[in-house]
Coordinates of C-alpha atoms and ligand atoms in Angstrom, one line a residue:
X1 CA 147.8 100.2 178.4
X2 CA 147.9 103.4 176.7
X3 CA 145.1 103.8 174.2
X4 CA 145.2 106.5 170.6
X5 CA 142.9 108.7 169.4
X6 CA 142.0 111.2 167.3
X7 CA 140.4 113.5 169.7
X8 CA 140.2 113.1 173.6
X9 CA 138.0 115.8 175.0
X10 CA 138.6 117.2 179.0
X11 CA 135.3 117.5 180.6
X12 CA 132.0 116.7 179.4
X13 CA 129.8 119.8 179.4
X14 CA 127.9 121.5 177.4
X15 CA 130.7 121.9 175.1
X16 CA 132.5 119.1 175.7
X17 CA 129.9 116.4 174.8
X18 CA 128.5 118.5 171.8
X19 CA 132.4 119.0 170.4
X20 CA 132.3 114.5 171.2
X21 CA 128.9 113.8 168.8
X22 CA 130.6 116.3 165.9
X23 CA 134.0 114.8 166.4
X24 CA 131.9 110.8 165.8
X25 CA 130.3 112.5 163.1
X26 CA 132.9 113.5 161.1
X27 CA 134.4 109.8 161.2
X28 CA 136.8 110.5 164.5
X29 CA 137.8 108.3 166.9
X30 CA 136.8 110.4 170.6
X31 CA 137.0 109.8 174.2
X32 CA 135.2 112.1 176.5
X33 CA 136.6 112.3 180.2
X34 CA 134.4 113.4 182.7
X35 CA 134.7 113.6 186.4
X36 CA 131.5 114.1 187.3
X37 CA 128.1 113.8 185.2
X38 CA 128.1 114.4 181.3
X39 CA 125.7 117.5 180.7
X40 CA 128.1 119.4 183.1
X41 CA 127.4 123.1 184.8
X42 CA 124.4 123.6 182.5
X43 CA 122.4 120.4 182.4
X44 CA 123.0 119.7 186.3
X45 CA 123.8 123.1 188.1
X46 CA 123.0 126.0 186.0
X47 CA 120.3 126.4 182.5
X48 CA 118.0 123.3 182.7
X49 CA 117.2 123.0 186.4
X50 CA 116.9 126.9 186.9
X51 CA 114.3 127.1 183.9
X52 CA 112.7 124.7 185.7
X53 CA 112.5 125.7 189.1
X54 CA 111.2 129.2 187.5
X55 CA 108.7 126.7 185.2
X56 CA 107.2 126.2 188.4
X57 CA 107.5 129.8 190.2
X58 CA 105.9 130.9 186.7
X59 CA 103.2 128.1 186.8
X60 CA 102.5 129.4 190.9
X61 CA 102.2 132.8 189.9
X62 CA 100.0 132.1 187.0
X63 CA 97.6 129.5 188.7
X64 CA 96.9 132.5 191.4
X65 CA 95.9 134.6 188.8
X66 CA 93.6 132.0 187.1
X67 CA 90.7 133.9 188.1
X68 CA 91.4 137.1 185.7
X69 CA 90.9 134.5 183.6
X70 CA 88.0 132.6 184.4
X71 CA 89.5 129.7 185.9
X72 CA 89.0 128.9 189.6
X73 CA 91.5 127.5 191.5
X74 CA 91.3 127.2 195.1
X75 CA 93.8 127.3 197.5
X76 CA 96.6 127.7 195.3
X77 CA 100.1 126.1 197.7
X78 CA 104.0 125.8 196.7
X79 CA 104.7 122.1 197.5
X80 CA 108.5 122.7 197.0
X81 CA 109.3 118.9 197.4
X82 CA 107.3 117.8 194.4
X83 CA 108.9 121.3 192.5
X84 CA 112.5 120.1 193.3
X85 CA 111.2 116.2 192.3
X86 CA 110.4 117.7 189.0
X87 CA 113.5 119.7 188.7
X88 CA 115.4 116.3 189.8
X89 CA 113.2 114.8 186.6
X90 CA 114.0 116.8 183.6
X91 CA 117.2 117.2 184.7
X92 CA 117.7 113.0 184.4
X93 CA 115.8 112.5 181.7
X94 CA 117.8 115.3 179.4
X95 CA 121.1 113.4 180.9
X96 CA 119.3 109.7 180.1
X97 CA 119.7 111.2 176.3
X98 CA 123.3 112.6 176.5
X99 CA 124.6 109.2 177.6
X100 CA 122.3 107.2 174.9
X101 CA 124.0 109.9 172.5
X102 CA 127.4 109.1 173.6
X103 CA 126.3 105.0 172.6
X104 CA 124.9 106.1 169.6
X105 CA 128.2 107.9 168.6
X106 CA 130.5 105.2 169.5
X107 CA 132.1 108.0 171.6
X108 CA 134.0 106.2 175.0
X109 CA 133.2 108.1 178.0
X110 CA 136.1 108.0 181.1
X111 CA 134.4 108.5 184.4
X112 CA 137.5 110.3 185.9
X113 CA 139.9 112.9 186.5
X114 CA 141.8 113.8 183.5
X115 CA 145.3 115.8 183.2
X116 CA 147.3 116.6 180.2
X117 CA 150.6 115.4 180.2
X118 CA 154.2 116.6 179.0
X119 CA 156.1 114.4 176.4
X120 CA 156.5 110.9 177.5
X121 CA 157.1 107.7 176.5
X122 CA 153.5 107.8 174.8
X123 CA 153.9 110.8 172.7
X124 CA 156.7 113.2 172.1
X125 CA 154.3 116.0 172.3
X126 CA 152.5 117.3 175.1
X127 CA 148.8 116.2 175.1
X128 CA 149.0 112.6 176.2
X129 CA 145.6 112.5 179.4
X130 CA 146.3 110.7 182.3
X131 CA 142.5 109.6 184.0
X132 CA 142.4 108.6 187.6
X133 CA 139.3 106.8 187.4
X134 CA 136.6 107.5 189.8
X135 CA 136.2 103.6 190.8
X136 CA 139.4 103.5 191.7
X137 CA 140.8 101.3 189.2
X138 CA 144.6 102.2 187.9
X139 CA 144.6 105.2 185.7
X140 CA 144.1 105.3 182.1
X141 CA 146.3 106.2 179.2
X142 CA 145.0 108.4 176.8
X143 CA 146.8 109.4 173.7
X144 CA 145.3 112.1 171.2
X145 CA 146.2 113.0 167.9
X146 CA 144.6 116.1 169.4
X147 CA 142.8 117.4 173.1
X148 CA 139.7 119.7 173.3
X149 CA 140.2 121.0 176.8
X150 CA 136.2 122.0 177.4
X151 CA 136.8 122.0 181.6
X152 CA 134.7 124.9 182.2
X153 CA 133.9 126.8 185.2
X154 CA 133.2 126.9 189.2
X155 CA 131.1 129.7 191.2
X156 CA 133.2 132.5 192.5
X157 CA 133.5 132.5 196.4
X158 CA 134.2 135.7 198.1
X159 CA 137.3 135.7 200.6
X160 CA 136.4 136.6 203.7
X161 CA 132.7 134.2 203.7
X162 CA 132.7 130.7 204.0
X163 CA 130.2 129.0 201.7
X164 CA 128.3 126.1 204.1
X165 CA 125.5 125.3 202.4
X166 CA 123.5 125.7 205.5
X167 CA 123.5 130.0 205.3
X168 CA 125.4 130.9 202.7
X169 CA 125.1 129.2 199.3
X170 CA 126.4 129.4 196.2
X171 CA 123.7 128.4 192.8
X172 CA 125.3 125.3 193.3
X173 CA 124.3 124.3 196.6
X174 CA 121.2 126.5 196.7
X175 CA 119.9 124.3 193.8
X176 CA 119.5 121.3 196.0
X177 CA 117.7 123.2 198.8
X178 CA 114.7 121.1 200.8
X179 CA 112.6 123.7 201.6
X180 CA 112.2 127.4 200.8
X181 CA 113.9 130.0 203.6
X182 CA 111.6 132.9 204.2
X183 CA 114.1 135.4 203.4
X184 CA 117.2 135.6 201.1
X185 CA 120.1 138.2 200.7
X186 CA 121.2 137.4 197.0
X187 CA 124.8 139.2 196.1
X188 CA 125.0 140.2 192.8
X189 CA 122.3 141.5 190.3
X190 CA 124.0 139.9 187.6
X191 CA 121.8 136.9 185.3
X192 CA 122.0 134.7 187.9
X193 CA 121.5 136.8 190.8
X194 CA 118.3 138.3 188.9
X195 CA 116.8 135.3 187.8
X196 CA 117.3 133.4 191.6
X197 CA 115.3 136.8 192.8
X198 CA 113.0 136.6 190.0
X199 CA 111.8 132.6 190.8
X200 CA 112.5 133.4 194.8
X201 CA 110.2 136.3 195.1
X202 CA 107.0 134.6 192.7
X203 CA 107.5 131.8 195.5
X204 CA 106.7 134.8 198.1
X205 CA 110.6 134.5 199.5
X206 CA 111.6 137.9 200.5
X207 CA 114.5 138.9 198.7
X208 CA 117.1 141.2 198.5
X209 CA 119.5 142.3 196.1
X210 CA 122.9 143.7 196.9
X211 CA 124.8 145.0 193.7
X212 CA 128.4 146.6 193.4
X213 CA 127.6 148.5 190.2
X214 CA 125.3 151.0 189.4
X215 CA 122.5 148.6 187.8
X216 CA 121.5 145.2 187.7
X217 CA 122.3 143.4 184.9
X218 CA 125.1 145.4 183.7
X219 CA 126.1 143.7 180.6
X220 CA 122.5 144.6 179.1
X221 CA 121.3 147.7 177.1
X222 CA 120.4 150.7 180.2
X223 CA 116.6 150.8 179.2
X224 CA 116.7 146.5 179.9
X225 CA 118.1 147.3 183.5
X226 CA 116.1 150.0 184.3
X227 CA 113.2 147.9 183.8
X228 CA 114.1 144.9 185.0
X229 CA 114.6 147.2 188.5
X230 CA 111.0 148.2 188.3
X231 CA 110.1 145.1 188.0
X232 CA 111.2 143.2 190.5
X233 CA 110.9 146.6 192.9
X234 CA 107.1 146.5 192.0
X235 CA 106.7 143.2 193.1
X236 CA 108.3 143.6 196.3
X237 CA 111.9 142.5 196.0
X238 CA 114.7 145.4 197.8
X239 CA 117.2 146.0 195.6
X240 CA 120.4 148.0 196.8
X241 CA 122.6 149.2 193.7
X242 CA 126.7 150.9 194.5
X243 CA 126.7 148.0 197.8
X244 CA 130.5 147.9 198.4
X245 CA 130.4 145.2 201.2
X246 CA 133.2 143.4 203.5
X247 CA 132.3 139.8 203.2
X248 CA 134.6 139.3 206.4
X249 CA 131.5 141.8 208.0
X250 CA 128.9 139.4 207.3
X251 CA 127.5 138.1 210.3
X252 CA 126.7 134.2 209.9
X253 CA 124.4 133.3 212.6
X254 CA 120.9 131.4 213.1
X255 CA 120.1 134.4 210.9
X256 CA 122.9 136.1 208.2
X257 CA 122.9 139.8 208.8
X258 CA 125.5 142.9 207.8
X259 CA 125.4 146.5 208.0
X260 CA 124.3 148.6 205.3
X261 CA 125.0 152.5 206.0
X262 CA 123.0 153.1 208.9
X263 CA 120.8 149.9 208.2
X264 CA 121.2 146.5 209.4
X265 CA 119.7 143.8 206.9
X266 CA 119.0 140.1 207.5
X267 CA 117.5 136.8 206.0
X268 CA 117.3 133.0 206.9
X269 CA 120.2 132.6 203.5
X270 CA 122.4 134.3 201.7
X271 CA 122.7 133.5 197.6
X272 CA 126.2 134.3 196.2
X273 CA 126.3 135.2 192.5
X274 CA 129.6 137.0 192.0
X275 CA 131.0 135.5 188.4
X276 CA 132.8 132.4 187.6
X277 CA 136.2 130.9 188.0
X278 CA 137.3 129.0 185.0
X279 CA 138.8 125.2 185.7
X280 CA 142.2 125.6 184.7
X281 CA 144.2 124.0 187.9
X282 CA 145.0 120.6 188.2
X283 CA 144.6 120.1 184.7
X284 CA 148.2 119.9 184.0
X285 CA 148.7 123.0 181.5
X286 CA 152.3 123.5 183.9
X287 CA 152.9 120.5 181.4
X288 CA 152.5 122.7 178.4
X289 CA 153.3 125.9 176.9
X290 CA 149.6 127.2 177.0
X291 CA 148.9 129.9 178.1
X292 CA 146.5 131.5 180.7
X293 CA 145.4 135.2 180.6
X294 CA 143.1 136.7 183.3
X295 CA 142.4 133.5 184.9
X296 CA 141.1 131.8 181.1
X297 CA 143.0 129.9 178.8
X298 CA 144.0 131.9 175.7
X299 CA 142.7 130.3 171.8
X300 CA 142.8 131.9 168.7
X301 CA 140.1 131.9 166.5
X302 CA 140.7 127.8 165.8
X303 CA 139.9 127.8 169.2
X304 CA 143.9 126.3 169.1
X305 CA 145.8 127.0 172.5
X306 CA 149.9 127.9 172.0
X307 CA 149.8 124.1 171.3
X308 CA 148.3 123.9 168.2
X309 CA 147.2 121.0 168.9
X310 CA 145.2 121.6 171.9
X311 CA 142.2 123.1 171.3
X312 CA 139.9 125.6 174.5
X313 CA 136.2 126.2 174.1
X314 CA 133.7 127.0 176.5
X315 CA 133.7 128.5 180.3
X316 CA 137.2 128.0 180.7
X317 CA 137.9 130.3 178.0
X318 CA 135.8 133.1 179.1
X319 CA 134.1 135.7 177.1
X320 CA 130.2 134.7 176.6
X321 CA 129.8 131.9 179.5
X322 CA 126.8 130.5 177.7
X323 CA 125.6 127.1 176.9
X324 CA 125.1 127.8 173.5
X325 CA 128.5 129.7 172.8
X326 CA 130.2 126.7 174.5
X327 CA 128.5 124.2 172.3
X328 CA 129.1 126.0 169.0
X329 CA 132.8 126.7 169.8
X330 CA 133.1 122.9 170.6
X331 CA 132.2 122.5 167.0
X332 CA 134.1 124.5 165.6
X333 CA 137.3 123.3 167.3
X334 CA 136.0 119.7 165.7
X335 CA 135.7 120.7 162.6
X336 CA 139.2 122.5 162.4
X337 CA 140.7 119.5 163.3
X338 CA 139.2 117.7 160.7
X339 CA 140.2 120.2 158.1
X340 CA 136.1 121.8 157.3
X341 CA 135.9 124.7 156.0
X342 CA 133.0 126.5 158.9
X343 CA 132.0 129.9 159.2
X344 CA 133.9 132.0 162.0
X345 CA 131.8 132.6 164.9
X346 CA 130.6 136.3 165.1
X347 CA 130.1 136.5 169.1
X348 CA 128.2 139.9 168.2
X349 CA 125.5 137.6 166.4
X350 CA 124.7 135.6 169.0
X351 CA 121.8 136.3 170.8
X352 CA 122.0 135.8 175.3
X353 CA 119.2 135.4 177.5
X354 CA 117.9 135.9 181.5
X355 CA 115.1 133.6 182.7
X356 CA 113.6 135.6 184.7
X357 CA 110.0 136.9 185.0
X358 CA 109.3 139.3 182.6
X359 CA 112.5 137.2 180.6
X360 CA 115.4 139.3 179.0
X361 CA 116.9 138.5 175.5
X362 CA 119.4 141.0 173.4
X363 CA 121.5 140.1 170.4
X364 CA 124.4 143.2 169.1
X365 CA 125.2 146.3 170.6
X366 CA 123.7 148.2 173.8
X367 CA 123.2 151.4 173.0
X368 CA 125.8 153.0 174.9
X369 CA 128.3 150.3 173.2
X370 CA 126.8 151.5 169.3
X371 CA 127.7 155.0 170.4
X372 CA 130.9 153.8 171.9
X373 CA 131.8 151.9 168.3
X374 CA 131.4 155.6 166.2
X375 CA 127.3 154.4 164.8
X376 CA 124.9 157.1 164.5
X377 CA 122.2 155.9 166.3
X378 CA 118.7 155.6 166.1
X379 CA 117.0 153.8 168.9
X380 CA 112.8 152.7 168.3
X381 CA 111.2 151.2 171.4
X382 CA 107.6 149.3 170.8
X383 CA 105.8 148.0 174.4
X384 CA 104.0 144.9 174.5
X385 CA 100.8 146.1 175.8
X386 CA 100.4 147.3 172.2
X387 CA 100.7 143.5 170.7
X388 CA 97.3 141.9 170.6
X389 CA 98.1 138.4 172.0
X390 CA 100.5 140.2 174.7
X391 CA 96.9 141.3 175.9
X392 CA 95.2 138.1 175.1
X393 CA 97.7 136.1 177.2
X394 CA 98.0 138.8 179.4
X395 CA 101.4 139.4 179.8
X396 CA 101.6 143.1 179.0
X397 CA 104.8 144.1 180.7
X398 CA 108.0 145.1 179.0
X399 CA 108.9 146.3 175.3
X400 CA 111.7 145.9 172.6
X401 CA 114.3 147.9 171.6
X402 CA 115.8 148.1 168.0
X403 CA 118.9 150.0 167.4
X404 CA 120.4 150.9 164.0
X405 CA 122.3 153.3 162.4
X406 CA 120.9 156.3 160.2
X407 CA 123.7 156.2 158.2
X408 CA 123.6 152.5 156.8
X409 CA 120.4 151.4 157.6
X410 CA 122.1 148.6 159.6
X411 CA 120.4 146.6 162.2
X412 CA 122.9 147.2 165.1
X413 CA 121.1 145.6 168.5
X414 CA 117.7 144.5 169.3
X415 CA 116.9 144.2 173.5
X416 CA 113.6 142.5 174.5
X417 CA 112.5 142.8 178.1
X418 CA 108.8 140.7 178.2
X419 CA 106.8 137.6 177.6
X420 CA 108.9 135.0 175.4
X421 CA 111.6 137.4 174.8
X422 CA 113.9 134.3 174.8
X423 CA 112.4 132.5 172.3
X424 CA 111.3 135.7 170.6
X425 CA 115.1 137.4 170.0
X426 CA 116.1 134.5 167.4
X427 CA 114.4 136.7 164.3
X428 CA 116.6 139.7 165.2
X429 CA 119.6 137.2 166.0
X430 CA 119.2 135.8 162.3
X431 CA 118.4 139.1 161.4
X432 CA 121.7 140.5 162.5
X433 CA 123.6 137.1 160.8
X434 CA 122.1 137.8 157.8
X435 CA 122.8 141.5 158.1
X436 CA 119.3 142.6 157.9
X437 CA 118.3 146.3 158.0
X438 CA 115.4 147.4 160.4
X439 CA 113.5 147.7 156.8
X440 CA 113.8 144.1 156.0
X441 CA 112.8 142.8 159.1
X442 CA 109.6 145.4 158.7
X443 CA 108.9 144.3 155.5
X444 CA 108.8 140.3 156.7
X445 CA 104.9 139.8 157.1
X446 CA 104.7 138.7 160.7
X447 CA 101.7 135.7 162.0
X448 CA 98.7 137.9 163.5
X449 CA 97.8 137.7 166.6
X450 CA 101.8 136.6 167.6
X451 CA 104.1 138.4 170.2
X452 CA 106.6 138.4 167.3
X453 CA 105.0 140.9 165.9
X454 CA 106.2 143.4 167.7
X455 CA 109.9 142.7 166.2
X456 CA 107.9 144.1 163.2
X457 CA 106.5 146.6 164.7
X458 CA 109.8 148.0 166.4
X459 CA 111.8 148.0 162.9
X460 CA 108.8 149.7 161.2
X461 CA 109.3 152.7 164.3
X462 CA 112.8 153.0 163.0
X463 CA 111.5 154.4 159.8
X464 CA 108.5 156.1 161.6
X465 CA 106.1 153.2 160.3
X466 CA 104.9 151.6 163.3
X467 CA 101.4 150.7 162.8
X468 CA 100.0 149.7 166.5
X469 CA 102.0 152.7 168.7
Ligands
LIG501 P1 130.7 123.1 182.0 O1 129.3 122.9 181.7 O2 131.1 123.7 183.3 O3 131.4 121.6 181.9 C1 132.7 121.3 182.2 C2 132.8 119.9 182.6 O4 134.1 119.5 182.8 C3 132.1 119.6 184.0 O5 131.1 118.5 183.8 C4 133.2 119.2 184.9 O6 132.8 118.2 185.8 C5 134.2 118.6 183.9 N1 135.6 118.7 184.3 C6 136.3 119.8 184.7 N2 137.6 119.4 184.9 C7 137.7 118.1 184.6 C8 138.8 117.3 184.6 N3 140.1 117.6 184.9 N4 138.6 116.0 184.2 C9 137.4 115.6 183.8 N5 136.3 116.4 183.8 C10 136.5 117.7 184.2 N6 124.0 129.3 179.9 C11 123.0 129.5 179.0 O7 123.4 129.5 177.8 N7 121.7 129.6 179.3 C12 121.3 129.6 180.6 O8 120.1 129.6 180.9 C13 122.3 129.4 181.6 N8 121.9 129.4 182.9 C14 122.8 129.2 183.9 C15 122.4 129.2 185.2 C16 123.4 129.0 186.2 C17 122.9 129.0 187.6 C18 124.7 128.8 185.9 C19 125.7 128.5 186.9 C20 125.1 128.8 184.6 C21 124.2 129.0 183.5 N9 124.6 129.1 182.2 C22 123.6 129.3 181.2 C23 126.0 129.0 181.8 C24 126.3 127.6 181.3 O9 125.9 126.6 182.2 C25 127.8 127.5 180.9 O10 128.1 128.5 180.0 C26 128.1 126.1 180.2 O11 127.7 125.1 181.1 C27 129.5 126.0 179.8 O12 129.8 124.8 179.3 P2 131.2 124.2 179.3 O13 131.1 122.9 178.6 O14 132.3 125.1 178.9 O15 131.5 123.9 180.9

């Protein structure tokens, strides 16, 4: 029995169950189909149990240097089956309240395998999903006034190096791990790669990084990278930046080794963390005229495919492969199809973050990008070991960087690089939405003692007003 719709949404990530709750908002009859878990790459593989796997490297690294603060704590031990228990936990109950917000929204969820369908005796148009359920029962009929494909994306493998799950892993696999290997060679000093060595190394795994570029986190401003290198250098991870490596070279053994110049290097694992491949196979888009470009589907600001009414958001689309970006454009795509009026989403405005210890956040332009784009730049940096409750918490380590441009005034980046710089980088981020100069954001009186102070402090330096440096 074929069933109608106004909105059947492929895969049930991030964006895909967030685009679901808008769509039952706004009065729409949705379906969700997911083959796996709802929550997708984010809830079960990627943001919630990486945050809190480093929750608990943060918590070890902290309880061992309880006595600084006059706290004693005696033999301070990693159990890492009660770490990955608690991992196991946050992750369920977060997924406990997507599936009771599914209920609530009256939204019906297809445990299965969906594909979009050419015209057929169910539609004339292209867009009809076939489900091949995962209990086995015969395949459902799906037919949408309109599909949000929201399929999002897979770890890249490298050719040449087979992931097992035993030495070489990929976040995916390496998430489920029993017990800690002494050693890790992690490939790739992108987000991922730097957060995995951030956690690793605070749970005394020796680490190393191999990176093809010249930096590690390459997408980031140059000052964030350089010292996110320090960093992790100081506290004893090897990092080796320009590695051009033949994965067929890697020698998988008891231990994983390969040949670096005249070196050879080796650890228990190895931790691939080369980019994503967006979900676009098997979908059925052969039955369609969308189109594909660079490996992701290709929207236009409606997030509307070459069939206007299919609808891309998230992973599978590239560009920002965030949770948050996915989530947003899911709503947007909603409220297209239900004829809202919502503002266009500036990906310049919105803010990205690395999880690491000391944590990463930056909203706007790098530096080198602002020069890039013709702005006259003026760059202020302010380090936290000049904010009172940095020093109270002790967590003195990194500093922000606000750019602008000396001839508007205009607020063109902010890059923060130390204690809560996640949670921290949403005043510049609204700042930057609300097109905010450096001035404004100095002029906003900022809570004393509070590590968002030094987003004050920082615009103040633009004009030469810092108070504290
Ligand atoms: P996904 O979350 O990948 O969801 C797609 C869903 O579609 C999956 O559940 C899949 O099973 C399902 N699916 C695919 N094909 C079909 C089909 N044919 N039929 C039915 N179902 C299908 N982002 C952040 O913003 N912050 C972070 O801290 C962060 N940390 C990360 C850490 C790691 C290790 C990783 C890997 C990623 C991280 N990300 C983070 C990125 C974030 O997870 C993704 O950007 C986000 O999950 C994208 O959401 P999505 O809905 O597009 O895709």
């Amino acid at each position: 029995m074929a069933r109608d719709y106004d909105v059947v949404i492929l895969g049930g990530g991030t964006g895909g169950y967030v685009a679901a709750i808008r769509a039952s908002q706004l009065g729409l009859k949705t379906a969700i189909v997911e083959k796996n878990k709802l929550g997708g790459t984010c809830l079960h593989a990627g943001c919630i149990p990486t945050k809190a796997l480093l929750r608990s490297a943060e918590v070890y690294v902290q309880s061992k240097k309880a006595l600084d603060f006059g706290v004693e704590v005696n033999d301070v031990k990693v159990n890492f089956e009660q770490v990955q228990k608690r991992k196991s936990n946050v992750v369920e109950q977060l997924y406990k309240g997507v599936q009771h917000l599914m209920k609530k929204g009256e939204i019906d969820v297809y445990d299965g395998f969906g594909r979009i369908m050419g015209p057929s005796i169910f539609s004339p148009m292209p867009g009809t999903i076939s489900v091949e359920m995962n209990d086995g029962t015969e395949n459902e009929m799906l037919v949408p006034k309109n599909v949000i494909v929201a399929t999002g994306s897979r770890p890249r493998h490298l050719d040449g190096l087979k992931v097992d799950g035993k030495k070489v892993f990929t976040s995916d696999e390496f998430l489920t791990i029993e017990q800690l290997p002494k050693s890790v060679i992690i490939i790739g000093g992108g987000v991922i790669g730097v957060e995995w060595a951030s956690m690793l190394v605070d749970f005394d795994v020796d680490v190393t990084i191999l990176e093809l570029g010249d930096r590690l986190l390459p997408t980031e401003d140059d000052a964030i990278s350089a010292e996110m290198l320090k960093s992790l250098k100081k506290r004893g991870v090897n990092v080796h930046l320009n590695v051009k490596l033949d994965p067929s070279a890697i020698d998988v053994q008891d231990n994983v080794s390969l040949q670096l110049d005249e070196t050879e290097i080796s650890a228990e694992a190895l931790l691939l963390s080369v980019g994503r491949i967006a979900n676009t196979k098997n979908i059925g888009l052969e039955n369609t005229e969308i189109e594909v470009e660079n490996g992701f589907i290709s929207v236009n600001d409606n997030f509307q495919t070459k069939e206007s009414h299919i609808y891309a958001i998230g992973d599978v689309i590239g560009g920002m492969q965030l949770a948050h970006v996915a989530s947003h454009e899911g709503i947007l795509a909603v409220e297209h199809i239900a004829n809202r009026n919502s503002t266009p989403l500036h990906y310049a405005n919105i803010a990205r973050g690395v999880y690491s210890n000391p944590e990463v956040a930056s909203v706007g332009l790098t530096e080198q990008q602002a020069k890039d784009n013709g702005y006259n730049v003026i760059t202020k940096t302010f380090p936290f070991k000049a904010i009172g409750k940095a020093i109270v918490y002790g967590e003195t380590e990194g500093f922000v960087k606000v750019i602008a441009d000396e001839n508007t005034n205009d607020l063109v980046g902010v890059h923060l690089i130390g204690p809560h710089a996640t949670d921290l980088i949403s005043e510049a981020a609204l700042g930057l939405f609300l097109n905010a100069s450096p001035w404004e954001l100095g002029q906003m009186v900022h809570l004393h003692p509070s590590l968002s102070e030094i987003i004050g402090e920082a615009a103040l330096a633009i004009e030469g007003k810092a108070i504290h440096f």
